[in-house]
Every structure is written in structure tokens, then in C-alpha cells.
PDB file of C-alpha atoms in Angstrom:
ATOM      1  CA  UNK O  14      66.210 -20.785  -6.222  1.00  0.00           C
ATOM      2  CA  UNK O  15      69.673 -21.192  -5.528  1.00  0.00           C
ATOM      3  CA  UNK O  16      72.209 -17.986  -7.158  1.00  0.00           C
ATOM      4  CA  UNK O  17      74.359 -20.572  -8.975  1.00  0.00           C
ATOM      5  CA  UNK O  18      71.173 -22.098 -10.414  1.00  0.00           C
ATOM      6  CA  UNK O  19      69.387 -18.872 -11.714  1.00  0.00           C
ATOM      7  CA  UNK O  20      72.797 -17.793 -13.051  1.00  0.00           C
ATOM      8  CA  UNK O  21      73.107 -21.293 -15.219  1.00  0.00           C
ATOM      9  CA  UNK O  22      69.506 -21.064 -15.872  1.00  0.00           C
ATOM     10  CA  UNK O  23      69.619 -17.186 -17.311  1.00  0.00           C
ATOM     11  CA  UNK O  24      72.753 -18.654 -19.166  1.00  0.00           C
ATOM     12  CA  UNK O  25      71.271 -20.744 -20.845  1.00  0.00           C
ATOM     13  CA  UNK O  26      68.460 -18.558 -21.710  1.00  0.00           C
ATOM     14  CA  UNK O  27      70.477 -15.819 -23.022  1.00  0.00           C
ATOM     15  CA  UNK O  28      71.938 -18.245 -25.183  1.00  0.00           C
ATOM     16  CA  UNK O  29      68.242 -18.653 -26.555  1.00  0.00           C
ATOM     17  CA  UNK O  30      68.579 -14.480 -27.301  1.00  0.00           C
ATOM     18  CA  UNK O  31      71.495 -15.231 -29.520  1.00  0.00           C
ATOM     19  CA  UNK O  32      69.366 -17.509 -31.662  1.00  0.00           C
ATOM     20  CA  UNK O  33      66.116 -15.499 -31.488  1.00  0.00           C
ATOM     21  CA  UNK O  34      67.538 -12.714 -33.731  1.00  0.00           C
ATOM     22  CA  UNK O  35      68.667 -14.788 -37.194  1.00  0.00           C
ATOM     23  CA  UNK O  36      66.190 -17.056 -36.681  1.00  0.00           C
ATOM     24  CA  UNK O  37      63.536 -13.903 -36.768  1.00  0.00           C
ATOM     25  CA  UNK O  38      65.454 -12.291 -39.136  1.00  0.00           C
ATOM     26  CA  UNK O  39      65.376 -15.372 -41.715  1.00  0.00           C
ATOM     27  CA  UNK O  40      61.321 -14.900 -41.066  1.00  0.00           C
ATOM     28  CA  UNK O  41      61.112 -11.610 -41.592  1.00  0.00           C
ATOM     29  CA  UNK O  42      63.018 -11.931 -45.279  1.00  0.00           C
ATOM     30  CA  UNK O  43      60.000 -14.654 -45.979  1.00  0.00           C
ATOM     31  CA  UNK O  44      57.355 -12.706 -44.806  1.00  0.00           C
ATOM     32  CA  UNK O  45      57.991  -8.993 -43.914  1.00  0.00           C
ATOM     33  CA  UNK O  46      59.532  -7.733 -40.508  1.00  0.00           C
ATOM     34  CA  UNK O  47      56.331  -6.494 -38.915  1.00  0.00           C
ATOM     35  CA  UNK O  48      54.581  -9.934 -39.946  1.00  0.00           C
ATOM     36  CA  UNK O  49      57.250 -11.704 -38.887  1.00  0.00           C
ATOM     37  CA  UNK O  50      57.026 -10.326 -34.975  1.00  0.00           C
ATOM     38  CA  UNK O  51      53.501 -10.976 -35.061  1.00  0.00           C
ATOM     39  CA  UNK O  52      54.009 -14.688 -36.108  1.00  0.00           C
ATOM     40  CA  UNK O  53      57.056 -14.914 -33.688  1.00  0.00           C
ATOM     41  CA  UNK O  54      54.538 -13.067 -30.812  1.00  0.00           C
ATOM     42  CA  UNK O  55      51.714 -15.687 -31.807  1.00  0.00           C
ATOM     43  CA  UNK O  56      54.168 -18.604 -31.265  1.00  0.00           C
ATOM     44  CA  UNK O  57      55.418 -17.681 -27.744  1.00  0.00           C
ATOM     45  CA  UNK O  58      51.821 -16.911 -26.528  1.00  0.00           C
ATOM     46  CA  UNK O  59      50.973 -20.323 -27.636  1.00  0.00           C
ATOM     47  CA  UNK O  60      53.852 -21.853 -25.414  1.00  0.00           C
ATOM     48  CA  UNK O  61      52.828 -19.922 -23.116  1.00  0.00           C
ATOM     49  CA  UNK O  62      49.193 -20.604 -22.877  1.00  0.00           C
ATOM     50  CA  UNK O  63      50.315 -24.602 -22.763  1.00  0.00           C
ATOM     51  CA  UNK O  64      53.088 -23.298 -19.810  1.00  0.00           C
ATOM     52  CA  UNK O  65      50.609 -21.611 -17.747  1.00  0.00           C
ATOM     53  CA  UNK O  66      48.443 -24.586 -18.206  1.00  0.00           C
ATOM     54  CA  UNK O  67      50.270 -26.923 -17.484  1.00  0.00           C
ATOM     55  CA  UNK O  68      51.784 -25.408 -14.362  1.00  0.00           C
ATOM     56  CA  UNK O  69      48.304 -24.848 -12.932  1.00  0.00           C
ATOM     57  CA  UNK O  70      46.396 -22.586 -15.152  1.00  0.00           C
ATOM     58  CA  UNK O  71      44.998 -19.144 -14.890  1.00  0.00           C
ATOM     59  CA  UNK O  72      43.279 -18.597 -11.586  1.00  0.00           C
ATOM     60  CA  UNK O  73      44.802 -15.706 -10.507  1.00  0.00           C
ATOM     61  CA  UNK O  74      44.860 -13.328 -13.354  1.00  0.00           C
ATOM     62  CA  UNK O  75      42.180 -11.138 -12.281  1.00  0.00           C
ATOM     63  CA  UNK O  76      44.841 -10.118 -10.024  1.00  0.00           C
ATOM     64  CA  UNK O  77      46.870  -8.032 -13.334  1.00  0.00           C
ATOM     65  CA  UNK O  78      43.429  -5.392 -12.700  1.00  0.00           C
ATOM     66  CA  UNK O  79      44.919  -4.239  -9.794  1.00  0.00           C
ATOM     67  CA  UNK O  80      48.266  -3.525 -10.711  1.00  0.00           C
ATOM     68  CA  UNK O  81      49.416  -0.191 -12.330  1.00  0.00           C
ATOM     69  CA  UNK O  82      49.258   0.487 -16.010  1.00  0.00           C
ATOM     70  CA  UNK O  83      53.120   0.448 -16.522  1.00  0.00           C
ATOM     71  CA  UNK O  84      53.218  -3.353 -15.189  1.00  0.00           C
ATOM     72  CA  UNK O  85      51.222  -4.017 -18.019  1.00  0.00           C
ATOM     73  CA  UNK O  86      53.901  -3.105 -20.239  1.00  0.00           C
ATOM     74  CA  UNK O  87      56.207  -6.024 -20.565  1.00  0.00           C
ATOM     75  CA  UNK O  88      54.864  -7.531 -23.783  1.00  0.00           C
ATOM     76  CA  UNK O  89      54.994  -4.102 -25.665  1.00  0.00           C
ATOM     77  CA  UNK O  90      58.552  -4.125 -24.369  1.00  0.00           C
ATOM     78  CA  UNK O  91      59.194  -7.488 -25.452  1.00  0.00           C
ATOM     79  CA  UNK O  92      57.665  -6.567 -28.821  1.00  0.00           C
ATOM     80  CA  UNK O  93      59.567  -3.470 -29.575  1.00  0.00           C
ATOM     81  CA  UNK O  94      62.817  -5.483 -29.117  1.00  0.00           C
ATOM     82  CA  UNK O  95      61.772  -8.199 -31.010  1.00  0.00           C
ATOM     83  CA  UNK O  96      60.803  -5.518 -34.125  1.00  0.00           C
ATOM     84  CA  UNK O  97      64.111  -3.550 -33.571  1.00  0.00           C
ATOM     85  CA  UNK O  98      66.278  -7.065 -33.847  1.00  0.00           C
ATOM     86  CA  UNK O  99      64.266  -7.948 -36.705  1.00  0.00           C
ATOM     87  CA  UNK O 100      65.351  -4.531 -39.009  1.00  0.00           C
ATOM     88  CA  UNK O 101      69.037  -4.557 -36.687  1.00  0.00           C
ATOM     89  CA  UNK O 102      70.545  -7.888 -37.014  1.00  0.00           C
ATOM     90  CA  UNK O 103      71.086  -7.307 -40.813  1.00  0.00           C
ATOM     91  CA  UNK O 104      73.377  -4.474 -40.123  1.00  0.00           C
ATOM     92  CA  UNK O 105      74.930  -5.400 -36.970  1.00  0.00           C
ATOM     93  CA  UNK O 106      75.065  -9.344 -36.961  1.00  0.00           C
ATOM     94  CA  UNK O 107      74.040 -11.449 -34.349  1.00  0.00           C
ATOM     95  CA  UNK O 108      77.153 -10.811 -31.981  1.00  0.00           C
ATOM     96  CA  UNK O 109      76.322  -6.706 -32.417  1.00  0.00           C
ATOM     97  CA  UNK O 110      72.667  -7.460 -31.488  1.00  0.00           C
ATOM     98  CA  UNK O 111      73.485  -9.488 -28.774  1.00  0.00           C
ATOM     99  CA  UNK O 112      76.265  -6.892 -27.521  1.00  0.00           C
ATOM    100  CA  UNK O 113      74.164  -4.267 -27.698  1.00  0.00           C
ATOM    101  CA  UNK O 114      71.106  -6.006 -26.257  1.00  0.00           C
ATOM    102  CA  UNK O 115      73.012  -6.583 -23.332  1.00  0.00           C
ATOM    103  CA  UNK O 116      74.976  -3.056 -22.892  1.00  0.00           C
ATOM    104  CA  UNK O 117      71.420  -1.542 -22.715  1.00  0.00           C
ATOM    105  CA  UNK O 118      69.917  -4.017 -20.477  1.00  0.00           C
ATOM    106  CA  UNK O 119      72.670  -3.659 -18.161  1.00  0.00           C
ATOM    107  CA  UNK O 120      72.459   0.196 -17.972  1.00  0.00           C
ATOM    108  CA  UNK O 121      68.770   0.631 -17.475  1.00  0.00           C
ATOM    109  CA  UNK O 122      68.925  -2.285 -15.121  1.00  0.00           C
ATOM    110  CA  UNK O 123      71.655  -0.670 -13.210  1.00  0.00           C
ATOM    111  CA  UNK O 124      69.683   2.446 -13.476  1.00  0.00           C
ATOM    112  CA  UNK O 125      66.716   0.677 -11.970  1.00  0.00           C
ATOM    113  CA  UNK O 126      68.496  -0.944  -9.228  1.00  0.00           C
ATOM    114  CA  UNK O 127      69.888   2.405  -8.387  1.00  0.00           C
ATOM    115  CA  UNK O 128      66.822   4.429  -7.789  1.00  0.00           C
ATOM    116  CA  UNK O 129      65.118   1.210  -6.532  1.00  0.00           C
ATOM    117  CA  UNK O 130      62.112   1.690  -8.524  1.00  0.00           C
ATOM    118  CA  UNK O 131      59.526  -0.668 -10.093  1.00  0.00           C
ATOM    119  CA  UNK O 132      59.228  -2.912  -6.845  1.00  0.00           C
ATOM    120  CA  UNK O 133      62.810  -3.120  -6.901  1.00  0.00           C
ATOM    121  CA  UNK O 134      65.005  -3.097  -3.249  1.00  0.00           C
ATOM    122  CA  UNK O 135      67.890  -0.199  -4.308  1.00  0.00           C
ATOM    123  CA  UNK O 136      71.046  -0.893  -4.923  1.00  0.00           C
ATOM    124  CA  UNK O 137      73.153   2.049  -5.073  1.00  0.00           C
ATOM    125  CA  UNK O 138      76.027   3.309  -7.709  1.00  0.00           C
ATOM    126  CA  UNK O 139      79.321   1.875  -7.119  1.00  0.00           C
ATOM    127  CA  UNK O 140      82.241   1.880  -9.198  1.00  0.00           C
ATOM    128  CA  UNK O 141      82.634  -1.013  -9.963  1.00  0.00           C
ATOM    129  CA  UNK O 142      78.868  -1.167 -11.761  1.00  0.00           C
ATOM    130  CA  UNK O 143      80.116   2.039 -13.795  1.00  0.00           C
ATOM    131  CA  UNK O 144      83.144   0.349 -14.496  1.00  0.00           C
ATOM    132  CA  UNK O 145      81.336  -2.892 -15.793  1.00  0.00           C
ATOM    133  CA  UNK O 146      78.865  -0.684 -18.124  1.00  0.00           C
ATOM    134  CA  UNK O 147      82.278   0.766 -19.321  1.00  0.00           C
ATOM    135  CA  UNK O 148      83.561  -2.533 -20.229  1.00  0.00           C
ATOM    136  CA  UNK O 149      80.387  -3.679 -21.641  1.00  0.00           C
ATOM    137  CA  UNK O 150      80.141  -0.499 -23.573  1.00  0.00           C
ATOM    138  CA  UNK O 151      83.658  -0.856 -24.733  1.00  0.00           C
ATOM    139  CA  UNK O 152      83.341  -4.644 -25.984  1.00  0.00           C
ATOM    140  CA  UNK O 153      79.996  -3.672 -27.929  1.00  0.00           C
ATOM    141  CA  UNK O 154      81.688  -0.728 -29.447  1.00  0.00           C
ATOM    142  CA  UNK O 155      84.533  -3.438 -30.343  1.00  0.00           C
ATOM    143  CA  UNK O 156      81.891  -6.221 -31.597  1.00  0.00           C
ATOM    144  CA  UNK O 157      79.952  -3.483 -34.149  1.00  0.00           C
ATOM    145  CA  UNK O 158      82.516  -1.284 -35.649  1.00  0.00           C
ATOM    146  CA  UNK O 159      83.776  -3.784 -37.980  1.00  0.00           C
TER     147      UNK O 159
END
């Protein structure tokens, strides 16, 4: 895929992020906050069943025995963040969940890319990646203290 593609793409995406948190937080005042993740969970493995479907099905998923445990991990991730908006977004608003969503992405993805670990090529420190997690650290520090 083209970089100025996947940027747009991921873009738009993140845009999605923004809405995920009110919209689960407006479910979890209906129904509970640990209810509402499961119901939010339930939906998106739904869409994703009718995804992988569509786009050819589940032939090679015997493949996911194979890998190591920790590559397993990516829906408990995605479910811890999902609870954690759910009980945050009250107290920080969707601009502080989003800000601070994104500060610690961008650290433990630098991180990551640093020690080139979990299949990752490395990418060593430079300063201008510290001096982006500064800024972004700085402008979510900005975003929540009010």
C-alpha cells in the first residue's frame, strides 16, 4: 500500500477512536461498563466474522497454533483499552482520552521500534522521536488539566 494511502487510511480510522469512547461510554451508563465492553466486543467480532468472510474466509487459522502465546494477545489488549475508556472518558473527555491514547501508543511504539522486538525491523532512538513524545506529552498534559 502506498505511505500516503495508509496514512489517510489510519486517519480516518483514528477518527473512528475519537467516536468509540462516548459512544461506549453512553452504553456503559445504560448497561454497566463491564457489560458494555462485552456488548461493544460482541459487535466487532460480528463485523468481523462477516469481514473475514467476505474477504475469503478462515482457511488459514490453524496457522495462530503455531505462533507464540504473546501474539495471541491483541484482543485482551484491545479489551483492556476499551474497559479503561469506558470508566476514563467521564473524567477526562473525549479529547483527554484521545490525547492520552495516543501519547501512550506513541511511546511504547517508539519503544518497540527501538529494541526491534515483536517481528519488528529496529529503528533506533533519535531525537527527534524523543522530541515528538515530548510534544505529544506536553499537548496531552495541556488537553487534561483543565
Amino acid at each position: 500500500m502506498d505511505r500516503g494511502a495508509a496514512v489517510l487510511l489510519t486517519v480516518f480510522a483514528g477518527g473512528f477512536i475519537a467516536l468509540q469512547a462516548p459512544i461506549n461510554s453512553m452504553l456503559g451508563k445504560a448497561v454497566g461498563s463491564f457489560p458494555a465492553a462485552t456488548i461493544s466486543f460482541a459487535v466487532g467480532t460480528l463485523a468481523l466474522a462477516v469481514i473475514a468472510t467476505l474477504a475469503g474466509g478462515f482457511g488459514g487459522i490453524g496457522e495462530a497454533a503455531g505462533l507464540s502465546w504473546y501474539y495471541l494477545t491483541g484482543g485482551l489488549l484491545g479489551a483492556i483499552y476499551v474497559t479503561t475508556v469506558l470508566v476514563t472518558v467521564r473524567a477526562l473527555g473525549g479529547g483527554g482520552v484521545v490525547a492520552a491514547t495516543i501519547a501512550g501508543q506513541l511511546a511504547m511504539s517508539i519503544t518497540i521500534d527501538h529494541f526491534g522486538v515483536l517481528g519488528l525491523d529496529q529503528r533506533p532512538l533519535s531525537l527527534g522521536r524523543v522530541a515528538g513524545i515530548v510534544l505529544l506529552a506536553a499537548g496531552t498534559f495541556l488537553i487534561v488539566r483543565e
